[in-house]
CSV table of C-alpha atoms and ligand atoms in Angstrom, one decimal:
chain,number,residue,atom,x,y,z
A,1,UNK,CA,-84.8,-166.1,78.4
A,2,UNK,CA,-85.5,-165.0,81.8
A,3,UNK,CA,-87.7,-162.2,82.4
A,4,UNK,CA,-85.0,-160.8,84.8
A,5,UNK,CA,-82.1,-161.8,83.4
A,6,UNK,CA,-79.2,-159.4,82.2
A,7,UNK,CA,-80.0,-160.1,78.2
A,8,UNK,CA,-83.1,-160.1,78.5
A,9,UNK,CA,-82.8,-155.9,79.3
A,10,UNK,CA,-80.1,-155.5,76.8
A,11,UNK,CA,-82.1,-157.1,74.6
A,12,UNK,CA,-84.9,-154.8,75.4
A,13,UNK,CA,-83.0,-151.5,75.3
A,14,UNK,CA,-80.7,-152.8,72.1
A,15,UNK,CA,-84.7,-153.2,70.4
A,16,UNK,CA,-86.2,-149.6,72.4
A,17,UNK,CA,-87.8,-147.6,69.3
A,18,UNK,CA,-85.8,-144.6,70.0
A,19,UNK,CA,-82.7,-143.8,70.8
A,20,UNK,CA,-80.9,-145.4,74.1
A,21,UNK,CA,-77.4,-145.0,75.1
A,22,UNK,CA,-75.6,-144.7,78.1
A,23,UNK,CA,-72.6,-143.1,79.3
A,24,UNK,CA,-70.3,-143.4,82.2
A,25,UNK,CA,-69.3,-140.4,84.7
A,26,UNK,CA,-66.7,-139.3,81.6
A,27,UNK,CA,-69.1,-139.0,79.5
A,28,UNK,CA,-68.0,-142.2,77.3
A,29,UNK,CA,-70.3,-144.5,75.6
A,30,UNK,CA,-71.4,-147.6,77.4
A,31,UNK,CA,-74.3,-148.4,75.3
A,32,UNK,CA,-75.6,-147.6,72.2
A,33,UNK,CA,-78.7,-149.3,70.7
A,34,UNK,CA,-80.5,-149.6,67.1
A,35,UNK,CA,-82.4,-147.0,66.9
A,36,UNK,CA,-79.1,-145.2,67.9
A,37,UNK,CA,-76.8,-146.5,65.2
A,38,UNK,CA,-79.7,-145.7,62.6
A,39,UNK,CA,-79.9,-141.9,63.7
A,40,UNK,CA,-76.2,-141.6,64.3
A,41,UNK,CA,-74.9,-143.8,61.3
A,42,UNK,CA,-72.5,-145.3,63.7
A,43,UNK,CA,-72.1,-149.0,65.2
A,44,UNK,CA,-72.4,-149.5,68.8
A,45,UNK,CA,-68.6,-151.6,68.5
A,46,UNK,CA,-67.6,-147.7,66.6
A,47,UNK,CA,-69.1,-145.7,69.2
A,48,UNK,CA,-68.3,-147.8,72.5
A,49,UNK,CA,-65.9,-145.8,74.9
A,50,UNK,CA,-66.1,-142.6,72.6
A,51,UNK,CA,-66.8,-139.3,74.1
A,52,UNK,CA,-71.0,-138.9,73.3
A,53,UNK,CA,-70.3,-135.3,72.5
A,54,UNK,CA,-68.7,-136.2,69.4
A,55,UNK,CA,-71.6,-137.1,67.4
A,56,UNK,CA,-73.5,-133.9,68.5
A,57,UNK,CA,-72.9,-130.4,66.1
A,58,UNK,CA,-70.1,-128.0,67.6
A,59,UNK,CA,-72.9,-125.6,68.9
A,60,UNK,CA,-74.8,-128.1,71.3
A,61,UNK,CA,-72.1,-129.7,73.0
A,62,UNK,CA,-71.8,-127.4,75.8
A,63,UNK,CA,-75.4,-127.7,77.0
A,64,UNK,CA,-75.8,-131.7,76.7
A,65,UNK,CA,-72.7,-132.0,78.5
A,66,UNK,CA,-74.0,-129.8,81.2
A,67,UNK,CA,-77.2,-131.4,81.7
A,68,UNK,CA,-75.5,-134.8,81.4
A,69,UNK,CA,-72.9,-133.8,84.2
A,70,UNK,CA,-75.8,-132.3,86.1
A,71,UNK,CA,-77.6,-135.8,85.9
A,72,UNK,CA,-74.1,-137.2,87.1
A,73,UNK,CA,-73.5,-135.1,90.0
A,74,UNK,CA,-76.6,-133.7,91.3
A,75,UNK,CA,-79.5,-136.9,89.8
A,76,UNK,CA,-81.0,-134.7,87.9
A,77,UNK,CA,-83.0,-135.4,84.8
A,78,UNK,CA,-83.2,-133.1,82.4
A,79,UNK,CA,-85.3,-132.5,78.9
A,80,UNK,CA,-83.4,-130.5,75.9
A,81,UNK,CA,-84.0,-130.2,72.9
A,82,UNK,CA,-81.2,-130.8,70.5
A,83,UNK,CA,-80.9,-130.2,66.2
A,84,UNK,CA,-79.3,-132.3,64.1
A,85,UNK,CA,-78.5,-131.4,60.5
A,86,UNK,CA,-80.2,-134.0,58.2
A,87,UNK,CA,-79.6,-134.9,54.5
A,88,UNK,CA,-82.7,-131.9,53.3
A,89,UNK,CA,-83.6,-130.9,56.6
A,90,UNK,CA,-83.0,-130.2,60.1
A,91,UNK,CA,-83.7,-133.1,62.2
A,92,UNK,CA,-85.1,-131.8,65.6
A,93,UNK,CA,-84.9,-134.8,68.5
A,94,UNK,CA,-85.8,-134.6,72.4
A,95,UNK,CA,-83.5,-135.5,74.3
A,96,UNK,CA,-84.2,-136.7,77.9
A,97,UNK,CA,-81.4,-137.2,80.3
A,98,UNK,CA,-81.4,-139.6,83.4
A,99,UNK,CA,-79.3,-140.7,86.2
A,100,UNK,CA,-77.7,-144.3,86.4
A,101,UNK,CA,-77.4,-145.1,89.8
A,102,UNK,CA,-75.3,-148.4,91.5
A,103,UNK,CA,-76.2,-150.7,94.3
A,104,UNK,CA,-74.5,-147.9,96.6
A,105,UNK,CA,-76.4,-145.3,95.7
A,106,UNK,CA,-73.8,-143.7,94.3
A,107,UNK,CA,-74.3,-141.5,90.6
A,108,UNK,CA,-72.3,-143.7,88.0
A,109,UNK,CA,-73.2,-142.1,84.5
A,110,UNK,CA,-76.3,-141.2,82.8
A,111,UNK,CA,-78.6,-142.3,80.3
A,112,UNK,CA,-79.9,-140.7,77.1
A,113,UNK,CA,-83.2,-141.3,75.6
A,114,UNK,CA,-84.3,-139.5,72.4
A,115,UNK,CA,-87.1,-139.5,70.1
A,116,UNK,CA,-87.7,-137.3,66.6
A,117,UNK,CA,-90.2,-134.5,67.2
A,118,UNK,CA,-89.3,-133.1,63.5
A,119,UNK,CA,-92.8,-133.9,62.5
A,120,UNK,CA,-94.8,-133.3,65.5
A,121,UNK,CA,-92.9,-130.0,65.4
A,122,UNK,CA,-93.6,-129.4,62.2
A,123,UNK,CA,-97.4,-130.1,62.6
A,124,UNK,CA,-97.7,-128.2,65.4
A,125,UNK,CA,-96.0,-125.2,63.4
A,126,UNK,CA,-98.6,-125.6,60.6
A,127,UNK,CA,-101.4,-125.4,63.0
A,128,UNK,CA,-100.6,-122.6,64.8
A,129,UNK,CA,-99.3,-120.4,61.7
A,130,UNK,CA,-103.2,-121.7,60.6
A,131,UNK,CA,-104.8,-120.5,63.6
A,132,UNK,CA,-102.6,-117.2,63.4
A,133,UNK,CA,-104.1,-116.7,59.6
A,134,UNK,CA,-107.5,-117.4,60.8
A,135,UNK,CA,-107.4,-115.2,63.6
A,136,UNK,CA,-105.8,-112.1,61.4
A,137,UNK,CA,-108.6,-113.2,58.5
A,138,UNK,CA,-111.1,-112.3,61.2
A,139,UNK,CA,-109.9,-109.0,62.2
A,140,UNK,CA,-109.4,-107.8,58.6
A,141,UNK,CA,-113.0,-109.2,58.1
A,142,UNK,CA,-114.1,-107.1,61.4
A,143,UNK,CA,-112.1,-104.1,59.7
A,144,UNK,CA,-113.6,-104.2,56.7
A,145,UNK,CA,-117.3,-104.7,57.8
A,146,UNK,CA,-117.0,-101.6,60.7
A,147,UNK,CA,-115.3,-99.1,58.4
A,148,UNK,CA,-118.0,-100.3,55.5
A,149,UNK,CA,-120.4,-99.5,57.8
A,150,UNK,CA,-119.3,-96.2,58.7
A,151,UNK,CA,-118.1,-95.2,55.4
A,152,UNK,CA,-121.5,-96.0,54.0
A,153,UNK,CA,-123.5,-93.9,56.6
A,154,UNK,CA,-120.8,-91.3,55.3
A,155,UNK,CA,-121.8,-91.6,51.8
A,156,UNK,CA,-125.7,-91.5,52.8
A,157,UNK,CA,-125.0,-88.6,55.0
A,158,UNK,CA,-123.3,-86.3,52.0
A,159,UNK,CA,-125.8,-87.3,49.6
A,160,UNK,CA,-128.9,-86.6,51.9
A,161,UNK,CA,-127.2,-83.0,52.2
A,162,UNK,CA,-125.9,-82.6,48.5
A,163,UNK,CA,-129.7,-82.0,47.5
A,164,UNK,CA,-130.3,-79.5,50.4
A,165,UNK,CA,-130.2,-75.9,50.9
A,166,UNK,CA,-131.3,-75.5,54.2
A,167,UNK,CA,-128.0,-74.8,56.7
A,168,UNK,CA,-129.4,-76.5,59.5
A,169,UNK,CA,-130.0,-79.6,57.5
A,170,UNK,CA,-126.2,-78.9,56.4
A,171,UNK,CA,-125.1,-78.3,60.0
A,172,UNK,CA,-126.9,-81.8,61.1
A,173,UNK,CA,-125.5,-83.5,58.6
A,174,UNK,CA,-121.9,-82.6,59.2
A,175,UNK,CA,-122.7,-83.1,63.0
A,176,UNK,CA,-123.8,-87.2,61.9
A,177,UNK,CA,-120.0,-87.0,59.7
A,178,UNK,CA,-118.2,-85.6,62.5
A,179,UNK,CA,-119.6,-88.7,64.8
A,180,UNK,CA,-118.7,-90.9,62.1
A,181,UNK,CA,-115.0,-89.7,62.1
A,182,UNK,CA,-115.1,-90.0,65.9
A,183,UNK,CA,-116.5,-93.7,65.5
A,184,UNK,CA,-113.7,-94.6,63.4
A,185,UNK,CA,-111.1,-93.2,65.3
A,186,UNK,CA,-111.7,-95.0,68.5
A,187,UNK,CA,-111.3,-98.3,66.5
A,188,UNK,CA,-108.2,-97.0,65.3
A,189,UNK,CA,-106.6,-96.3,68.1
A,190,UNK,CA,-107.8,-99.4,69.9
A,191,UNK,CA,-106.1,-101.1,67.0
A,192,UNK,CA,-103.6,-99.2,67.3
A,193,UNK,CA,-102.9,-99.7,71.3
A,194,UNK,CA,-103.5,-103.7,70.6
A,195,UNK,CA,-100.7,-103.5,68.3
A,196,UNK,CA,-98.7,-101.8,71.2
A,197,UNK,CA,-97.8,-98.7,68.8
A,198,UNK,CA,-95.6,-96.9,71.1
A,199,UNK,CA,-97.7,-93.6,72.4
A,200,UNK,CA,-95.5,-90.7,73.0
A,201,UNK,CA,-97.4,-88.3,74.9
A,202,UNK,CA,-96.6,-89.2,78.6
A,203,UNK,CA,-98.9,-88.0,82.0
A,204,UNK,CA,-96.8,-88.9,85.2
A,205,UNK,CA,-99.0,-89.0,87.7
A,206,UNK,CA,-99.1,-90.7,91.3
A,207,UNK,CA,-101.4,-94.0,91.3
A,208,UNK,CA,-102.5,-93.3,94.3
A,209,UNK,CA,-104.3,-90.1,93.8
A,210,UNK,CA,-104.5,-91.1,90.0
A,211,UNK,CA,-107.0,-94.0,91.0
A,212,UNK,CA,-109.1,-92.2,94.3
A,213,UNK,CA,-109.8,-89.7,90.9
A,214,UNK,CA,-110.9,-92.4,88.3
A,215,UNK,CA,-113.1,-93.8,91.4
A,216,UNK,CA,-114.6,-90.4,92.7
A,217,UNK,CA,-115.7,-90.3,89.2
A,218,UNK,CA,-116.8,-93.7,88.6
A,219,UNK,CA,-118.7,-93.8,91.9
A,220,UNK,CA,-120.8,-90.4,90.3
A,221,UNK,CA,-120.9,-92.9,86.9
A,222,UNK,CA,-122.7,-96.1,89.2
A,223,UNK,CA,-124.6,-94.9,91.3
A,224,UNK,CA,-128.2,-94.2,89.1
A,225,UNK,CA,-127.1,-98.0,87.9
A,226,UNK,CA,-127.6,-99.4,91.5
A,227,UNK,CA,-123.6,-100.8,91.4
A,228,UNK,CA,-121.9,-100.4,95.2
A,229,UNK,CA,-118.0,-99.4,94.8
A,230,UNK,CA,-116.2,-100.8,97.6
A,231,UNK,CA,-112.3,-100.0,97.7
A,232,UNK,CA,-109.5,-101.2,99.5
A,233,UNK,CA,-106.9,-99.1,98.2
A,234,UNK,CA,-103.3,-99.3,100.1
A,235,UNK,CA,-100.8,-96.7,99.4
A,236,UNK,CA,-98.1,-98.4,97.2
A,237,UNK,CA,-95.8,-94.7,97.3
A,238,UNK,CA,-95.3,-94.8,94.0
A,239,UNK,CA,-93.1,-92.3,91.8
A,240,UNK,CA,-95.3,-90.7,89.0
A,241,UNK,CA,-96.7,-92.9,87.0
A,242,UNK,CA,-97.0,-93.2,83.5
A,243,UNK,CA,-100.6,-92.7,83.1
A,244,UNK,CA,-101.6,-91.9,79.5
A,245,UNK,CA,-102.1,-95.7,79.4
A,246,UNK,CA,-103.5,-96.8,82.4
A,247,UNK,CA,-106.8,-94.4,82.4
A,248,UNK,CA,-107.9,-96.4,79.3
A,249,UNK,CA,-107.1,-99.6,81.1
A,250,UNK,CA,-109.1,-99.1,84.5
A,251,UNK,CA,-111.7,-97.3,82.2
A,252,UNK,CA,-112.4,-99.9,79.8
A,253,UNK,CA,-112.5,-102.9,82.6
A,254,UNK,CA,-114.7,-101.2,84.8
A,255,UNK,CA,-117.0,-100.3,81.8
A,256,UNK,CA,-117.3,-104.0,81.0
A,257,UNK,CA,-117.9,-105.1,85.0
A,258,UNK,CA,-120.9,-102.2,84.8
A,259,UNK,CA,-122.2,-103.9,81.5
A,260,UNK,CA,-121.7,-106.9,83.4
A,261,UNK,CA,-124.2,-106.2,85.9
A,262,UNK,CA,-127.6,-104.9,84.3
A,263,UNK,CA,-129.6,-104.8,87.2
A,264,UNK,CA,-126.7,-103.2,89.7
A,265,UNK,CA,-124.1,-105.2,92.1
A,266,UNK,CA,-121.2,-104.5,93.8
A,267,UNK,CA,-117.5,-103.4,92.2
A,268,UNK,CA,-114.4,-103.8,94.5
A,269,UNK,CA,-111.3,-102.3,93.8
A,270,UNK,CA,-108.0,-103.2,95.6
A,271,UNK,CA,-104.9,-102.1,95.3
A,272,UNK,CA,-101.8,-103.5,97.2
A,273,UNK,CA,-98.0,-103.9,96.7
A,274,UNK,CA,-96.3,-106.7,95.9
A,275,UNK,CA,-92.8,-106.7,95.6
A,276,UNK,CA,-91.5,-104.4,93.0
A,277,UNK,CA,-95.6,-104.5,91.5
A,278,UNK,CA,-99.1,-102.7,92.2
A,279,UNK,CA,-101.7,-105.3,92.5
A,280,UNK,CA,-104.6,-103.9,91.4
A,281,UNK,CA,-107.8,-106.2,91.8
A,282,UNK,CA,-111.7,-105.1,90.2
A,283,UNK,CA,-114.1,-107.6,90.9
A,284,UNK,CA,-117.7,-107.3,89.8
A,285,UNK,CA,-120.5,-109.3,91.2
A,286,UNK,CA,-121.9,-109.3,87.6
A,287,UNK,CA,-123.1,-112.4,85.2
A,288,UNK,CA,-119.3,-113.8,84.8
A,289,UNK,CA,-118.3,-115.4,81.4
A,290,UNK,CA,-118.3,-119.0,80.0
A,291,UNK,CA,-115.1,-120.7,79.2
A,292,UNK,CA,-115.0,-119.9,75.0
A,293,UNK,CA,-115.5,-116.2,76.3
A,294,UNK,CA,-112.8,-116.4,78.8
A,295,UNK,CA,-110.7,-117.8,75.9
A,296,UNK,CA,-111.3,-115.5,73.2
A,297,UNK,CA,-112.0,-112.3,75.5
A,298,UNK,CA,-108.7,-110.6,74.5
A,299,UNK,CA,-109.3,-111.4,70.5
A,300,UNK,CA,-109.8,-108.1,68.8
A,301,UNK,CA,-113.5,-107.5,67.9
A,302,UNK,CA,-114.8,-110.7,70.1
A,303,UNK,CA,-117.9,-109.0,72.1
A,304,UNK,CA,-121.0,-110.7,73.1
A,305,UNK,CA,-122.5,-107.5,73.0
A,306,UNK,CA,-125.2,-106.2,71.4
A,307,UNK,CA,-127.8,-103.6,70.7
A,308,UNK,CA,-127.5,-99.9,70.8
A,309,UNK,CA,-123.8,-99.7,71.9
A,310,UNK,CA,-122.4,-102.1,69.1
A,311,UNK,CA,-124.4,-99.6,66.4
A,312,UNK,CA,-122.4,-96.4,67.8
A,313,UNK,CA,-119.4,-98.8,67.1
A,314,UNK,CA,-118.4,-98.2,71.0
A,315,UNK,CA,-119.0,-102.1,72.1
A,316,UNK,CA,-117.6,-104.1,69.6
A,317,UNK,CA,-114.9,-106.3,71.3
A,318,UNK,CA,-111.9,-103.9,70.7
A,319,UNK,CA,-111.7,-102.6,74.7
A,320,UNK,CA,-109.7,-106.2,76.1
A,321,UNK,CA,-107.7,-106.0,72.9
A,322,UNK,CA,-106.9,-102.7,73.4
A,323,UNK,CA,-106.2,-103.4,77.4
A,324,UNK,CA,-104.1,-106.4,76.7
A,325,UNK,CA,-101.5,-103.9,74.3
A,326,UNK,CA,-101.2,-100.8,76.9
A,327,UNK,CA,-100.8,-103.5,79.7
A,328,UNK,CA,-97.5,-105.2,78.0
A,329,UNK,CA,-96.2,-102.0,77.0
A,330,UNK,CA,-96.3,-100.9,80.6
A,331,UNK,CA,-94.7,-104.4,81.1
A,332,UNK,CA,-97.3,-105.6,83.0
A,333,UNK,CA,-99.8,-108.3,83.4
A,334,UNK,CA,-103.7,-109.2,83.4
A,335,UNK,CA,-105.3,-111.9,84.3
A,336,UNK,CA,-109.2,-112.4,84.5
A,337,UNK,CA,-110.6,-115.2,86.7
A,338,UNK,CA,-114.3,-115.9,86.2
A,339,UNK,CA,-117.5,-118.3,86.1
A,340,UNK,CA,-120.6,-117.9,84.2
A,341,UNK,CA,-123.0,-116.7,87.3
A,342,UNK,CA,-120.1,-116.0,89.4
A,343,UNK,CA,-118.9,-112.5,88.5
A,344,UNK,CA,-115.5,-111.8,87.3
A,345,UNK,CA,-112.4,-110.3,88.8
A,346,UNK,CA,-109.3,-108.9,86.9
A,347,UNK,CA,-105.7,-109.0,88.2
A,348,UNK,CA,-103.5,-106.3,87.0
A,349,UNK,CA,-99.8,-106.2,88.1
A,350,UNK,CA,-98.1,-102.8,87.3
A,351,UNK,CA,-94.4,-102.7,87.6
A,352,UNK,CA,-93.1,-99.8,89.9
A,353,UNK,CA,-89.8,-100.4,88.7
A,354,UNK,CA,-87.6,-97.0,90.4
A,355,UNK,CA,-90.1,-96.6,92.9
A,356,UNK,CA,-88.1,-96.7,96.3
A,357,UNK,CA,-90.7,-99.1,99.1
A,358,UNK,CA,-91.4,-97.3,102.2
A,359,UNK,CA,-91.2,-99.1,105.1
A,360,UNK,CA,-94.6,-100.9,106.2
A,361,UNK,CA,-95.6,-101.8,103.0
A,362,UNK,CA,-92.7,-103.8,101.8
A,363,UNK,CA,-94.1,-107.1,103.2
A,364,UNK,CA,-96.6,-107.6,100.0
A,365,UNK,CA,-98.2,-110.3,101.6
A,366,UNK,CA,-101.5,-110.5,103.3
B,1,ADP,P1,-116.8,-105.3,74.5
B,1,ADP,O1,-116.9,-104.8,75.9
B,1,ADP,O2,-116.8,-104.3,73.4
B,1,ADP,O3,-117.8,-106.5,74.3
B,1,ADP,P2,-114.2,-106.3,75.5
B,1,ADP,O4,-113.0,-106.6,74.7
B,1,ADP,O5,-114.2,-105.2,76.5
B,1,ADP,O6,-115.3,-106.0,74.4
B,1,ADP,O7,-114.8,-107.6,76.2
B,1,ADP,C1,-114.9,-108.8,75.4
B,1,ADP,C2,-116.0,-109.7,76.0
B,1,ADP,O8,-115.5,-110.2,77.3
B,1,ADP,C3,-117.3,-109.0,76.4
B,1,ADP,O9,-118.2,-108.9,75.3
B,1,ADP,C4,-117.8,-109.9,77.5
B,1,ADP,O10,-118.5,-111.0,76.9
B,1,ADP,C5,-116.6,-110.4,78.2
B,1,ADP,N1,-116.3,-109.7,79.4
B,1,ADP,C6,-115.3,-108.8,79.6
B,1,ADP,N2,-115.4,-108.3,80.9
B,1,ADP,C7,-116.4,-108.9,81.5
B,1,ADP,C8,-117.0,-108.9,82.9
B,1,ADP,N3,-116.4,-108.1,83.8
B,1,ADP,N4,-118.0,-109.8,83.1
B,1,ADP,C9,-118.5,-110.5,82.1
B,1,ADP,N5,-118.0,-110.6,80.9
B,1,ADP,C10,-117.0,-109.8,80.6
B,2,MG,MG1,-115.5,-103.6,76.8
């Protein structure tokens, strides 16, 4: 048989391992292969010149014919994804649709190749509802150990006083059990905020004058640790702002930029508009991150951290978590761009959604 001879592609495509039919621009079978009359339980002499949206389910009909009449009139291809009920399961196959184009150029039907996923979709299923178990056994492990710790220094705490009768041991005591409390609280509510728990309690506030405030202050806050704050901050007129959310944001990612930078550097914080969004930019010039941290950094209770700050319970990986909650409750976005050595910069997009643009600043670009 010759290489380019008409049977010897019919031959190929009759033998393709996955399923390979054709249609013409009415959608009506011109070819129908093996694999094809194995999936479908239908001969290619049954099936040729039938509408193909026969042997799909009632519910799926209208989107292959759509991407198949797309393919037909505008050449595009297209990649769906269509179920087909088995004997004991759902059968889940992609389906990729093609073009068939004449000597003219012109559009003349389409072709349809599809393969089972089931499995591979299954797998993949299994490894992420693994990974999601994994991921939840670590944070009830990280629960577990930080509340034993804290409930433990309780315990010592009440015993230590128990056999005392001096009222300034007592009053010492219950100073250490009050901090404890405190300690446990903030993991709470970082908890809490990961799990975007709705809060109630609203501030409206400007971000304009909101943020020169949380920089005045963290300017006071850098300045014994050698860190520069440089600000480009354009107005982006916004209404007031829901802010009961944001402080903890802009605190907790400039806290990590100043851990980030032990012997001082520089912080810059922009603040622009872009389209119906405040970009808000804070770049440190600090020790950056590798890639497993840049992966990881939003997993609850992943720090890096360690020493002083981890034992008062304040840096133990719950501040991203917690940023990564109140930033999709605002229906926002963060991303962090960084190289170990390079310093790191955080991307925040806040939605001004209601906030009328004035004038100069609409263009957002720059
Ligand atoms: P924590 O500050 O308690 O360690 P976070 O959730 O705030 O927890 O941050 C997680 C980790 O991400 C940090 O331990 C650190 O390794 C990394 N990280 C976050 N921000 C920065 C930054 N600006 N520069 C370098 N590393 C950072
Ligand atoms: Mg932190």
């Amino acid at each position: 048989m010759e290489a380019t001879s008409d049977r010897y592609f019919e031959s190929a495509c009759r033998n393709l391992a996955f399923v390979f039919i054709t249609v013409d621009d009415q959608l009506n079978v011109q070819f129908w292969n093996e694999a094809a009359s194995r999936q479908f339980d239908r001969t290619a002499e049954q099936m040729r010149g039938r509408p193909i949206l026969e042997i799909l389910p009632d519910d799926q009909r209208a989107t292959v014919q759509e991407s198949l009449s797309r393919a037909i009139t505008t050449g595009e291809t297209a990649d769906i994804e269509i179920k087909l009920p088995g004997v004991d399961h759902t059968v889940a196959l992609v389906m990729i649709v093609s073009p068939i184009v004449d000597e003219q150029g012109r559009t003349i039907g389409a072709s349809l190749g599809m393969r089972d996923i089931t499995e591979r979709k299954r797998l993949s299923q299994e490894v992420a509802r693994t990974r999601r178990m994994a991921a939840l056994g670590r944070v009830a492990g990280n629960v577990a150990h930080h509340f034993n710790n804290i409930f433990g220094g309780i315990s010592m705490k009440i015993d230590s006083v128990l056999g005392s009768n001096s009222p300034l041991e007592m009053r010492r005591v219950l100073r250490g059990l009050a901090e404890s409390i405190g300690q446990a609280t903030r993991i709470t509510n970082q908890l809490a905020a990961f799990a975007e728990s709705e809060n109630t309690t609203y501030a409206m506030v400007e971000l304009n004058p909101l943020l020169t405030k949380f920089i005045e202050e963290l300017r006071r806050r850098a300045k014994p640790l050698r860190i520069e704050i440089v600000t480009n901050i354009d107005d982006v007129a916004s209404q007031p702002f829901e802010t009961t959310r944001l402080m903890p944001v802009l605190e907790s990612i400039s806290q990590n930029a100043i851990d980030a930078m032990p012997s001082g550097g520089t912080l810059t914080i922009d603040m622009k508009r872009q389209g119906d969004d405040a970009a808000i930019a804070i770049r440190d010039t600090g020790v950056g991150m590798s890639k497993e941290t840049l992966e990881r950094l939003f997993e609850p209770f992943f720090t890096t951290k360690s020493g002083e700050d981890v034992g008062s319970g304040k840096k133990i990986g719950l501040g991203l978590a917690a940023v990564h909650g109140l930033i999709s409750e605002m229906g926002g976005k963060i991303e962090i761009q960084s190289k170990e050595g390079m310093g790191t910069t955080v991307h925040l997009l806040l939605p001004l959604k209601g906030t009328p643009v004035s004038g100069s600043d609409m263009s957002g670009a720059k």
